[in-house]
Coordinates of C-alpha atoms in Angstrom, one line a residue:
M241 CA -23.1 32.6 -11.3
Y242 CA -23.8 32.0 -6.9
E243 CA -25.6 29.0 -7.2
K244 CA -23.9 28.0 -10.3
I245 CA -20.7 28.0 -7.7
T246 CA -22.3 26.7 -4.8
Q247 CA -24.6 23.8 -6.7
K248 CA -21.3 22.7 -7.6
M249 CA -19.3 22.3 -4.3
R250 CA -18.6 18.8 -3.8
P251 CA -19.0 17.1 -0.6
T252 CA -16.3 15.2 1.7
Y253 CA -16.7 13.0 4.2
S254 CA -15.7 15.7 7.4
D255 CA -17.4 18.7 5.8
P256 CA -19.9 19.0 3.8
G257 CA -19.6 21.7 0.6
A258 CA -15.9 22.1 1.2
F259 CA -14.5 22.5 -2.1
I260 CA -14.6 23.0 -6.1
C261 CA -13.2 20.7 -8.5
K262 CA -11.1 22.7 -11.5
D263 CA -12.4 20.7 -13.9
D264 CA -16.3 21.8 -12.8
L265 CA -15.1 25.5 -12.1
I266 CA -14.0 25.5 -15.7
A267 CA -17.3 24.4 -16.8
I268 CA -19.1 26.8 -14.9
W269 CA -17.3 29.6 -16.6
S270 CA -16.7 28.6 -20.2
D271 CA -20.1 30.0 -20.9
T272 CA -18.9 33.4 -22.9
Q273 CA -22.7 34.9 -21.9
D274 CA -22.5 34.4 -18.4
I275 CA -19.4 36.0 -17.6
R276 CA -20.7 39.1 -19.4
Q277 CA -24.1 39.1 -17.6
T278 CA -22.4 38.6 -14.4
F279 CA -20.2 42.6 -15.3
E280 CA -23.5 44.0 -16.7
P281 CA -23.1 47.0 -17.2
H282 CA -19.3 46.8 -17.0
S283 CA -17.9 45.1 -20.3
L284 CA -14.0 43.1 -19.4
S285 CA -11.4 43.9 -22.0
Q286 CA -10.8 41.2 -24.4
Q287 CA -7.0 40.8 -22.3
I288 CA -9.5 39.6 -19.2
M289 CA -11.5 37.4 -21.4
A290 CA -8.6 35.6 -22.5
Q291 CA -7.1 35.0 -19.1
M292 CA -10.4 33.7 -17.6
K293 CA -10.1 31.1 -21.1
D294 CA -5.9 30.4 -20.2
V295 CA -8.0 29.2 -16.2
R296 CA -6.0 32.2 -14.4
L297 CA -8.3 34.0 -12.7
L298 CA -11.6 31.6 -12.3
K299 CA -10.9 31.0 -8.6
V300 CA -10.3 35.0 -7.4
L301 CA -13.5 36.4 -9.2
S302 CA -15.6 32.6 -7.9
I303 CA -14.1 33.7 -4.8
F304 CA -15.6 37.7 -5.4
I305 CA -18.5 36.1 -6.4
L306 CA -19.1 34.1 -3.4
I307 CA -18.3 36.1 -0.7
E308 CA -20.8 39.0 -3.0
W309 CA -18.1 41.3 -3.2
P310 CA -20.5 45.0 -4.2
D311 CA -17.8 45.9 -6.8
I312 CA -17.7 43.5 -8.8
G313 CA -18.3 45.2 -12.1
Q314 CA -14.9 46.9 -10.7
F315 CA -13.1 44.0 -11.0
E316 CA -10.6 44.6 -13.8
R317 CA -9.6 48.0 -12.7
F318 CA -9.0 45.7 -9.5
L319 CA -7.0 43.5 -10.6
D320 CA -4.3 46.5 -11.8
T321 CA -3.6 46.7 -7.9
F322 CA -4.0 42.9 -6.8
P323 CA -0.4 42.1 -5.6
V324 CA 0.0 38.5 -6.8
D325 CA -0.1 36.1 -9.7
R326 CA -4.2 35.5 -9.7
D327 CA -5.0 32.2 -9.0
W328 CA -1.6 30.5 -8.7
S329 CA -0.9 32.3 -5.7
L330 CA -3.7 31.0 -3.5
P331 CA -4.1 30.8 -1.0
L332 CA -3.5 34.6 1.0
Q333 CA -2.4 35.6 3.6
K334 CA -4.7 37.9 5.7
E335 CA -2.1 41.0 5.3
Q336 CA -2.1 40.2 1.7
L337 CA -5.3 41.2 1.5
H338 CA -4.8 44.9 2.7
F339 CA -6.9 46.1 -0.3
L340 CA -10.2 44.6 0.8
S341 CA -11.9 46.1 4.0
N342 CA -14.0 44.2 6.0
P343 CA -16.3 42.5 6.3
Y344 CA -14.7 41.6 2.9
K345 CA -11.3 40.9 3.7
D346 CA -12.0 38.0 6.2
L347 CA -14.9 36.2 4.0
F348 CA -12.4 36.2 1.2
Y349 CA -9.8 34.8 3.5
Q350 CA -12.1 32.1 4.9
K351 CA -13.9 31.3 1.9
Q352 CA -10.4 30.9 -0.7
Y353 CA -10.0 27.6 0.7
L354 CA -12.9 26.2 -0.9
F355 CA -11.3 26.3 -3.9
C356 CA -7.4 25.3 -2.7
P357 CA -8.0 21.4 -1.8
L358 CA -5.0 19.1 -0.6
Y359 CA -3.1 18.5 -3.5
I360 CA -1.6 15.5 -3.1
E361 CA 1.7 15.1 -4.3
N362 CA 3.6 11.7 -5.3
R363 CA 7.7 12.7 -5.4
D364 CA 10.2 10.2 -6.1
T365 CA 12.3 11.3 -3.2
A366 CA 11.3 11.0 0.9
G367 CA 9.9 13.7 2.7
V368 CA 6.2 14.8 4.3
I369 CA 4.2 17.2 3.3
I370 CA 2.9 19.9 5.7
K371 CA -0.8 21.6 4.9
D372 CA -2.9 24.0 7.1
S373 CA -6.0 22.3 8.1
K374 CA -8.3 24.6 6.2
H375 CA -7.6 23.0 2.8
P376 CA -10.4 20.4 2.3
L377 CA -9.1 17.0 1.6
P378 CA -10.0 16.5 -1.8
F379 CA -11.6 12.9 -0.6
V380 CA -15.4 13.0 -3.0
G381 CA -16.1 8.9 -2.2
Q382 CA -17.5 6.8 0.2
I383 CA -14.6 6.0 3.4
K384 CA -14.6 2.5 3.3
E385 CA -12.1 1.2 6.0
V386 CA -10.5 -2.2 4.9
G387 CA -8.1 -3.3 7.6
S388 CA -5.1 -1.9 9.7
G389 CA -1.5 -2.4 9.3
G390 CA 1.7 -0.7 11.7
Y391 CA 0.4 2.2 13.4
G392 CA -3.1 3.0 11.9
R393 CA -6.0 1.8 9.9
V394 CA -6.1 1.6 6.6
Y395 CA -9.0 3.7 4.3
V396 CA -10.2 3.4 0.7
T397 CA -12.2 6.1 -0.9
K398 CA -11.7 8.5 -4.4
I399 CA -10.0 11.7 -5.0
A400 CA -10.9 14.4 -6.9
P401 CA -9.5 15.2 -10.3
H402 CA -6.3 17.4 -10.3
S403 CA -5.8 16.7 -7.2
Y404 CA -2.8 14.4 -8.0
R405 CA 0.5 14.3 -9.9
E406 CA 2.7 11.2 -11.0
P407 CA 6.6 12.2 -10.9
E408 CA 7.3 10.0 -14.0
N409 CA 4.8 12.1 -16.6
N410 CA 4.6 14.8 -14.2
T411 CA 0.3 15.4 -14.6
D412 CA -2.4 15.5 -12.7
N413 CA -5.0 13.0 -12.6
P414 CA -7.8 14.0 -14.8
T415 CA -10.6 12.5 -13.4
E416 CA -11.6 10.2 -10.2
N417 CA -8.8 8.1 -8.7
I418 CA -8.9 5.4 -6.2
V419 CA -6.4 5.6 -3.1
A420 CA -6.0 4.3 0.6
F421 CA -4.7 5.7 3.3
K422 CA -3.7 5.0 6.2
K423 CA -4.5 7.4 9.0
I424 CA -2.3 7.7 12.3
A425 CA -2.7 9.6 15.4
D426 CA -0.3 9.8 17.1
R427 CA 2.7 11.9 15.8
V428 CA 5.6 10.2 17.2
D429 CA 3.9 6.9 15.3
F430 CA 4.0 8.8 12.0
G431 CA 7.5 10.5 12.3
A432 CA 8.3 6.8 13.0
E433 CA 6.5 4.9 10.0
T434 CA 7.5 7.9 7.8
K435 CA 10.8 7.3 8.2
N436 CA 10.5 4.2 7.0
L437 CA 9.1 4.4 4.2
D438 CA 11.9 7.0 3.4
F439 CA 14.7 5.1 3.7
L440 CA 12.7 2.8 0.8
K441 CA 12.3 6.1 -1.3
E442 CA 15.8 7.1 -0.6
S443 CA 17.4 3.6 -1.5
L444 CA 18.8 4.5 -5.6
R445 CA 17.8 0.8 -6.5
E446 CA 13.7 -0.1 -6.1
H447 CA 12.2 -3.7 -6.7
K448 CA 9.1 -4.1 -8.6
H449 CA 7.6 -6.0 -6.0
I450 CA 7.9 -3.8 -2.9
T451 CA 4.5 -1.5 -2.6
L452 CA 5.9 2.1 -1.9
H453 CA 4.0 4.9 -0.5
L454 CA 2.4 7.8 -2.5
A455 CA 2.9 10.9 0.0
A456 CA 2.9 11.6 3.7
I457 CA 1.3 14.5 4.5
I458 CA 0.2 16.2 7.5
H459 CA -2.7 18.0 7.7
G460 CA -3.3 19.9 10.4
S461 CA -3.5 18.0 13.8
D462 CA -4.1 14.6 11.8
F463 CA -1.6 12.5 9.6
Y464 CA -1.8 10.4 6.2
I465 CA -0.3 8.1 4.7
F466 CA -1.2 7.5 1.0
L467 CA -0.7 4.2 -0.9
P468 CA -1.5 2.7 -3.9
Y469 CA -4.5 1.0 -3.9
T470 CA -5.9 -2.3 -5.3
E471 CA -9.1 -3.7 -6.2
L472 CA -8.2 -7.3 -5.5
G473 CA -7.0 -6.3 -1.9
S474 CA -4.4 -8.8 -0.3
L475 CA -3.2 -12.6 -0.3
E476 CA -4.9 -13.1 2.8
V477 CA -8.5 -12.2 0.3
F478 CA -7.2 -14.3 -2.0
L479 CA -6.2 -17.3 -0.1
C480 CA -10.2 -17.2 0.7
E481 CA -11.0 -17.0 -2.4
G482 CA -12.2 -13.1 -2.6
V483 CA -13.8 -12.9 0.6
D484 CA -12.9 -10.2 3.2
E485 CA -13.0 -11.9 6.3
S486 CA -12.2 -8.2 7.8
S487 CA -15.4 -6.3 6.6
G488 CA -18.4 -5.8 8.0
T489 CA -21.7 -7.8 6.9
D490 CA -21.5 -11.0 5.4
L491 CA -22.2 -9.0 2.2
E492 CA -19.6 -7.1 2.6
K493 CA -16.8 -9.5 3.4
V494 CA -17.2 -10.4 -0.7
A495 CA -14.6 -8.3 -2.3
Y496 CA -14.9 -9.5 -6.1
D497 CA -16.1 -12.8 -7.7
F498 CA -12.9 -15.5 -7.3
D499 CA -13.5 -18.0 -10.1
Q500 CA -14.3 -15.2 -12.5
T501 CA -10.9 -12.9 -11.4
F502 CA -9.2 -15.8 -11.2
P503 CA -10.4 -19.0 -13.4
P504 CA -9.4 -22.3 -12.8
D505 CA -6.9 -22.9 -15.5
S506 CA -4.7 -19.3 -14.1
R507 CA -4.3 -21.4 -10.4
E508 CA -2.1 -23.6 -12.3
P509 CA 1.2 -24.1 -9.5
V510 CA 3.4 -22.7 -11.8
H511 CA 2.0 -19.0 -11.5
M512 CA 1.9 -19.5 -6.8
L513 CA 5.5 -20.8 -7.3
K514 CA 6.4 -17.9 -9.4
Q515 CA 5.2 -14.9 -7.4
L516 CA 6.4 -16.4 -4.1
A517 CA 9.9 -16.2 -5.7
N518 CA 9.1 -12.4 -6.4
L519 CA 7.9 -12.4 -2.8
A520 CA 11.3 -14.2 -2.0
G521 CA 13.6 -11.8 -4.2
A522 CA 11.9 -8.9 -3.1
L523 CA 12.7 -10.0 0.7
D524 CA 16.6 -10.1 -0.3
F525 CA 16.4 -7.0 -1.9
L526 CA 15.6 -5.5 1.7
H527 CA 17.7 -7.8 3.7
D528 CA 21.1 -7.3 1.2
G529 CA 20.2 -4.7 -1.7
L530 CA 19.4 -1.4 -0.1
E531 CA 21.4 1.7 -1.3
I532 CA 20.8 5.0 0.7
G533 CA 23.5 7.7 0.1
G534 CA 25.9 5.6 -1.7
S535 CA 25.9 3.2 0.9
T536 CA 24.6 -0.5 1.0
S537 CA 25.7 -1.0 4.2
F538 CA 21.8 -0.9 5.1
Y539 CA 19.4 -3.8 5.8
C540 CA 15.4 -3.8 6.6
A541 CA 13.9 -6.2 8.9
H542 CA 10.0 -5.8 7.9
L543 CA 8.8 -7.5 10.8
D544 CA 5.6 -7.6 9.9
L545 CA 4.9 -10.2 6.7
R546 CA 1.8 -11.8 6.7
P547 CA -0.8 -12.4 3.8
Q548 CA -2.3 -9.6 5.2
N549 CA 0.0 -7.6 4.3
L550 CA 1.1 -8.7 0.7
L551 CA -0.7 -7.1 -2.0
V552 CA -2.1 -8.6 -4.9
F553 CA -2.1 -6.2 -7.9
S554 CA -3.5 -7.0 -11.5
S555 CA -1.0 -7.7 -14.4
K556 CA -1.6 -8.3 -18.3
T557 CA 1.4 -10.8 -17.9
D558 CA 0.9 -12.9 -14.5
P559 CA -2.3 -14.8 -14.2
L560 CA -2.3 -14.7 -10.0
G561 CA -1.1 -10.8 -10.4
S562 CA 1.7 -9.7 -9.4
W563 CA 2.0 -9.9 -5.5
K564 CA 4.2 -7.1 -3.5
I565 CA 5.3 -6.4 0.1
S566 CA 3.4 -3.3 1.9
D567 CA 2.9 -2.1 5.5
F568 CA 6.7 -1.0 6.5
G569 CA 5.4 0.5 9.7
I570 CA 6.4 -1.6 12.7
S571 CA 9.4 -2.1 10.6
S572 CA 13.5 -1.5 11.4
F573 CA 15.9 -0.2 9.2
R574 CA 19.6 -1.0 10.1
K575 CA 23.3 -0.6 9.5
I576 CA 25.8 -3.3 9.9
G577 CA 29.8 -3.2 9.6
H578 CA 31.9 -3.9 6.7
T579 CA 32.2 -7.0 7.0
K580 CA 28.4 -7.4 6.3
E581 CA 27.9 -10.1 8.6
R582 CA 24.1 -10.4 10.0
T583 CA 24.2 -9.7 14.0
I584 CA 20.6 -9.8 13.7
P585 CA 19.5 -13.1 12.7
S586 CA 16.2 -13.1 13.7
I587 CA 12.9 -11.6 14.1
R588 CA 12.7 -12.6 17.6
D589 CA 16.1 -10.5 17.9
F590 CA 14.0 -7.5 17.4
A591 CA 10.8 -8.4 20.4
D592 CA 10.5 -8.0 23.7
H593 CA 11.0 -11.0 25.8
Q594 CA 8.6 -10.4 27.6
D595 CA 6.4 -10.2 24.5
L596 CA 7.0 -13.4 23.1
R597 CA 6.3 -14.7 27.0
S598 CA 2.7 -13.0 26.6
S599 CA 2.1 -15.2 23.3
N600 CA 3.5 -18.6 25.1
G601 CA 0.4 -20.8 22.7
D602 CA -0.7 -18.5 20.5
D603 CA 2.2 -19.0 17.4
A604 CA 1.1 -21.1 14.3
F605 CA 4.0 -22.3 14.5
F606 CA 6.3 -22.9 17.4
K607 CA 6.0 -23.8 20.8
I608 CA 7.0 -21.3 23.1
E609 CA 8.7 -22.8 26.5
E610 CA 9.2 -20.5 29.2
T611 CA 12.1 -19.6 31.4
A612 CA 12.2 -19.0 34.7
S613 CA 10.0 -15.5 35.6
N614 CA 12.9 -14.0 37.1
S615 CA 15.1 -14.9 34.1
S616 CA 15.9 -12.3 31.5
A617 CA 16.7 -15.1 28.7
P618 CA 14.1 -14.8 26.0
P619 CA 11.7 -18.4 26.1
E620 CA 12.8 -21.4 23.7
H621 CA 10.9 -22.2 20.5
F622 CA 10.6 -25.7 19.3
L623 CA 8.5 -26.5 15.9
K624 CA 5.4 -27.9 16.2
E625 CA 4.8 -31.6 15.6
S626 CA 1.5 -30.7 14.3
V627 CA 3.4 -28.6 11.5
A628 CA 6.4 -30.9 10.8
Q629 CA 3.6 -34.0 10.5
W630 CA 1.1 -31.5 8.2
L631 CA 4.6 -30.7 5.9
Q632 CA 5.2 -34.8 5.5
D633 CA 1.5 -35.3 4.6
L634 CA 1.5 -32.8 1.7
S635 CA 3.1 -34.7 -0.4
A636 CA 1.8 -37.9 0.4
N637 CA -1.9 -36.9 -0.3
N638 CA -0.8 -35.6 -3.7
P639 CA 1.0 -38.4 -5.1
I640 CA 0.9 -37.3 -8.9
E641 CA 2.7 -34.0 -8.4
K642 CA 4.4 -35.5 -5.5
T643 CA 8.1 -34.5 -6.8
W644 CA 7.7 -30.8 -7.1
I645 CA 5.5 -31.0 -3.7
E646 CA 8.6 -32.7 -2.2
D647 CA 10.7 -29.8 -3.0
C648 CA 8.6 -27.0 -1.8
V649 CA 8.3 -29.1 1.4
S650 CA 11.6 -29.4 1.5
I651 CA 12.1 -25.4 1.2
A652 CA 9.7 -24.7 3.7
I653 CA 11.4 -27.0 5.9
A654 CA 14.5 -25.1 5.6
I655 CA 12.9 -21.9 6.4
L656 CA 11.2 -22.9 9.6
K657 CA 14.8 -24.0 11.4
I658 CA 15.2 -22.7 14.9
A659 CA 18.6 -22.2 14.8
P660 CA 19.7 -19.0 12.5
A661 CA 22.8 -20.6 10.7
D662 CA 20.3 -23.2 9.7
R663 CA 17.6 -21.4 8.7
L664 CA 17.8 -20.6 4.6
K665 CA 17.7 -17.2 4.0
A666 CA 15.6 -15.1 1.5
R667 CA 18.1 -15.3 -1.2
E668 CA 18.5 -19.0 -1.1
V669 CA 14.8 -19.3 -1.2
H670 CA 14.1 -17.3 -4.3
Q671 CA 17.4 -19.4 -5.7
R672 CA 15.6 -22.7 -5.1
L673 CA 12.3 -21.6 -6.0
G674 CA 13.8 -20.6 -9.6
V675 CA 15.5 -24.0 -9.5
L676 CA 12.0 -26.1 -8.5
L677 CA 10.6 -23.4 -11.7
N678 CA 12.8 -24.8 -14.5
D679 CA 12.7 -28.4 -13.5
H680 CA 9.3 -29.0 -13.2
F681 CA 7.4 -26.5 -15.0
S682 CA 9.7 -26.9 -18.1
C683 CA 11.1 -23.6 -18.0
A684 CA 14.7 -23.7 -17.9
G685 CA 16.5 -21.0 -20.5
K686 CA 12.7 -19.2 -20.9
S687 CA 13.7 -16.2 -18.6
N688 CA 10.0 -14.4 -19.0
H689 CA 8.6 -17.6 -17.0
I690 CA 10.7 -17.7 -14.1
A691 CA 10.1 -15.1 -11.3
E692 CA 12.0 -11.9 -11.8
G693 CA 15.5 -11.2 -10.7
I694 CA 15.9 -9.7 -7.9
G695 CA 16.9 -5.4 -7.7
Q696 CA 14.7 -4.8 -10.5
G697 CA 14.6 -1.1 -10.9
T698 CA 17.0 1.9 -11.1
S699 CA 20.1 -0.7 -10.3
S700 CA 20.6 -4.7 -9.8
Y701 CA 22.7 -5.6 -7.1
P702 CA 24.5 -9.4 -7.0
G703 CA 21.6 -12.3 -6.5
D704 CA 20.2 -11.8 -10.0
N705 CA 19.1 -14.8 -11.3
D706 CA 22.0 -16.4 -12.7
A707 CA 21.5 -20.6 -13.3
S708 CA 25.7 -21.1 -12.6
S709 CA 24.7 -20.1 -8.5
L710 CA 21.4 -21.6 -7.9
D711 CA 21.8 -24.3 -5.2
K712 CA 20.4 -27.5 -7.0
D713 CA 20.4 -29.3 -3.8
R714 CA 17.6 -32.2 -3.5
S715 CA 17.9 -32.1 0.2
K716 CA 14.6 -35.3 1.0
I717 CA 12.3 -34.1 3.9
Q718 CA 13.2 -35.1 7.3
P719 CA 11.3 -34.0 10.8
P720 CA 12.9 -31.5 12.3
K721 CA 14.9 -32.3 15.6
E722 CA 13.5 -29.3 17.2
V723 CA 10.1 -31.5 16.8
Q724 CA 8.0 -31.4 20.0
D725 CA 4.9 -32.3 21.2
C726 CA 1.8 -29.3 21.1
P727 CA -1.3 -29.4 22.2
S728 CA -4.2 -31.0 21.1
K729 CA -6.1 -28.3 19.7
A730 CA -4.1 -26.0 18.6
Q731 CA -6.0 -22.9 16.3
A732 CA -5.8 -23.3 13.1
P733 CA -3.9 -20.7 11.7
F734 CA -5.3 -20.9 7.9
P735 CA -7.4 -23.7 6.4
G736 CA -6.2 -26.7 5.4
S737 CA -3.3 -26.3 8.3
P738 CA -2.0 -28.7 10.2
S739 CA -4.6 -29.0 12.9
V740 CA -7.3 -29.6 10.1
P741 CA -7.2 -32.0 7.9
V742 CA -6.9 -31.1 4.6
D743 CA -10.5 -31.1 2.8
A744 CA -11.0 -30.0 -0.8
N745 CA -14.3 -29.3 -0.5
K746 CA -14.5 -27.7 2.6
S747 CA -15.4 -23.7 2.7
C748 CA -12.7 -21.1 3.6
T749 CA -14.5 -19.4 6.3
E750 CA -18.1 -19.2 7.0
G751 CA -20.0 -16.8 5.2
P752 CA -23.0 -15.3 3.2
E753 CA -25.1 -18.2 1.4
T754 CA -24.9 -16.0 -1.6
K755 CA -20.9 -16.6 -2.1
S756 CA -19.6 -20.5 -2.6
R757 CA -16.5 -20.5 -1.4
K758 CA -15.6 -24.3 -1.6
R759 CA -11.8 -24.8 -1.9
S760 CA -10.4 -24.8 -5.6
S761 CA -9.9 -28.4 -7.1
I762 CA -6.1 -28.1 -7.6
V763 CA -5.2 -29.3 -4.1
D764 CA -2.2 -29.4 -4.5
G765 CA -2.3 -25.7 -5.7
W766 CA -3.7 -24.9 -2.5
S767 CA -1.5 -26.4 -0.5
L768 CA 1.9 -24.3 -1.8
C769 CA -0.7 -21.6 -0.7
E770 CA -0.8 -22.8 3.1
I771 CA 3.0 -23.7 2.8
A772 CA 3.5 -19.7 1.7
R773 CA 1.4 -18.5 4.9
T774 CA 4.4 -20.7 6.2
G775 CA 7.0 -19.0 4.5
V776 CA 5.7 -15.5 5.3
H777 CA 4.3 -15.6 8.3
V778 CA 7.9 -16.5 10.4
G779 CA 11.0 -17.6 7.9
L780 CA 11.2 -15.3 4.6
A781 CA 10.7 -12.7 7.8
N782 CA 13.9 -13.6 9.3
P783 CA 17.0 -11.0 7.7

């Protein structure tokens, strides 16, 4: 039995031979004949045999086998004095092992953790799970770094069966699961991020297009945040047609076969518009839909809204997947007054003025004009001329779909307004996209085709889709008053951006020859995605 147990030890990325899974343990002790041979010339009562079948003694017995306890034949007699409730009470403290003499006391204490890997419990309430580093991490797959976010690096791996529990059905995962996790080096950074995540979990309302974390765990001196995994990755990968530029080799950059995952007929503009509207609804929820401790006076500014932080999840009902907001590591949750007036109208009010000066010229959409070096005033921002020109050219370059593209461009321009009072709020963006869907894609009266309402989940709140409240203003495209000259060689924030001519046959990026990544023939659809980047990078991040 000693060999059988050691052969089933699962290696982890940090400690080979680190733990054994519950299912493997059950398989090892499933043969009654093996059990009897282990205890020869002694025998076990029917009561003890029944407890072993009920998986109540397997861990304890296996520990005694591993430490090669000389009195194994007296196991049943020993159980009469065992001070704990069998396997369920593991791990034991040293003082609870007084009935064993050394070296077996120390050996039992050390070996028991091989049968007690870290357990990830997805609680529906806020809080941090604290575990001793002696508990092995339940990772059974290769660890792959997939990016960074907020305060740490993000990885993907497989976890062992029966090492994770969902609150909905209160059952363990019966098979290996793939999870993402963020590892954070600093305790203060971990505390800041988990505080933000707890705000979302504490909210009495939920939104299906906001990703909640699974668990926050302190494991010895390491800090982990476990997150839902999506094989489709981020919106950034989608916009680069299945290519993940954050990966290592050219071959590793191909995350999935784009044309197979999203066939051309699924990439219709209506599906993209729906997901954009869903994201706008999720932002509106963050700005005006949180309810914490019975109070609705809290709001969240994400502060890091970009394609890399928008996840794409497989969906049976959405051809382009379900797009969700993630990574609240540097977000700001604040409380507003009874009047609910926005005292923080822009993302720039959260940033340090010196940080803004140091990014001079690097902003994808705005030109930043320095103030005097000794001035405490923030630098001024102006929309780049190339951005405004590109937006105006979109409808001219797509005459067949000109009407709805004009409406999209109108929304994008309103999002990019410098003055907070002139800029569209997330709710207004959500409503205007709903109108656009109704007017141009025959969705009127078919709520299942329109983007989901705001506040979906345990509750709703004012601002759900209501045709009578939708803003049907058809403002025409006008160059923003803030337009200023910009450098002629501005860095392109994405393929087809204002500083790069739109070319329907141009590859998204350089990459492996084995993967063709030409842009979709639905040029207007990709133009819409590029408008989406404009929104998620800048305007929609502003409360």
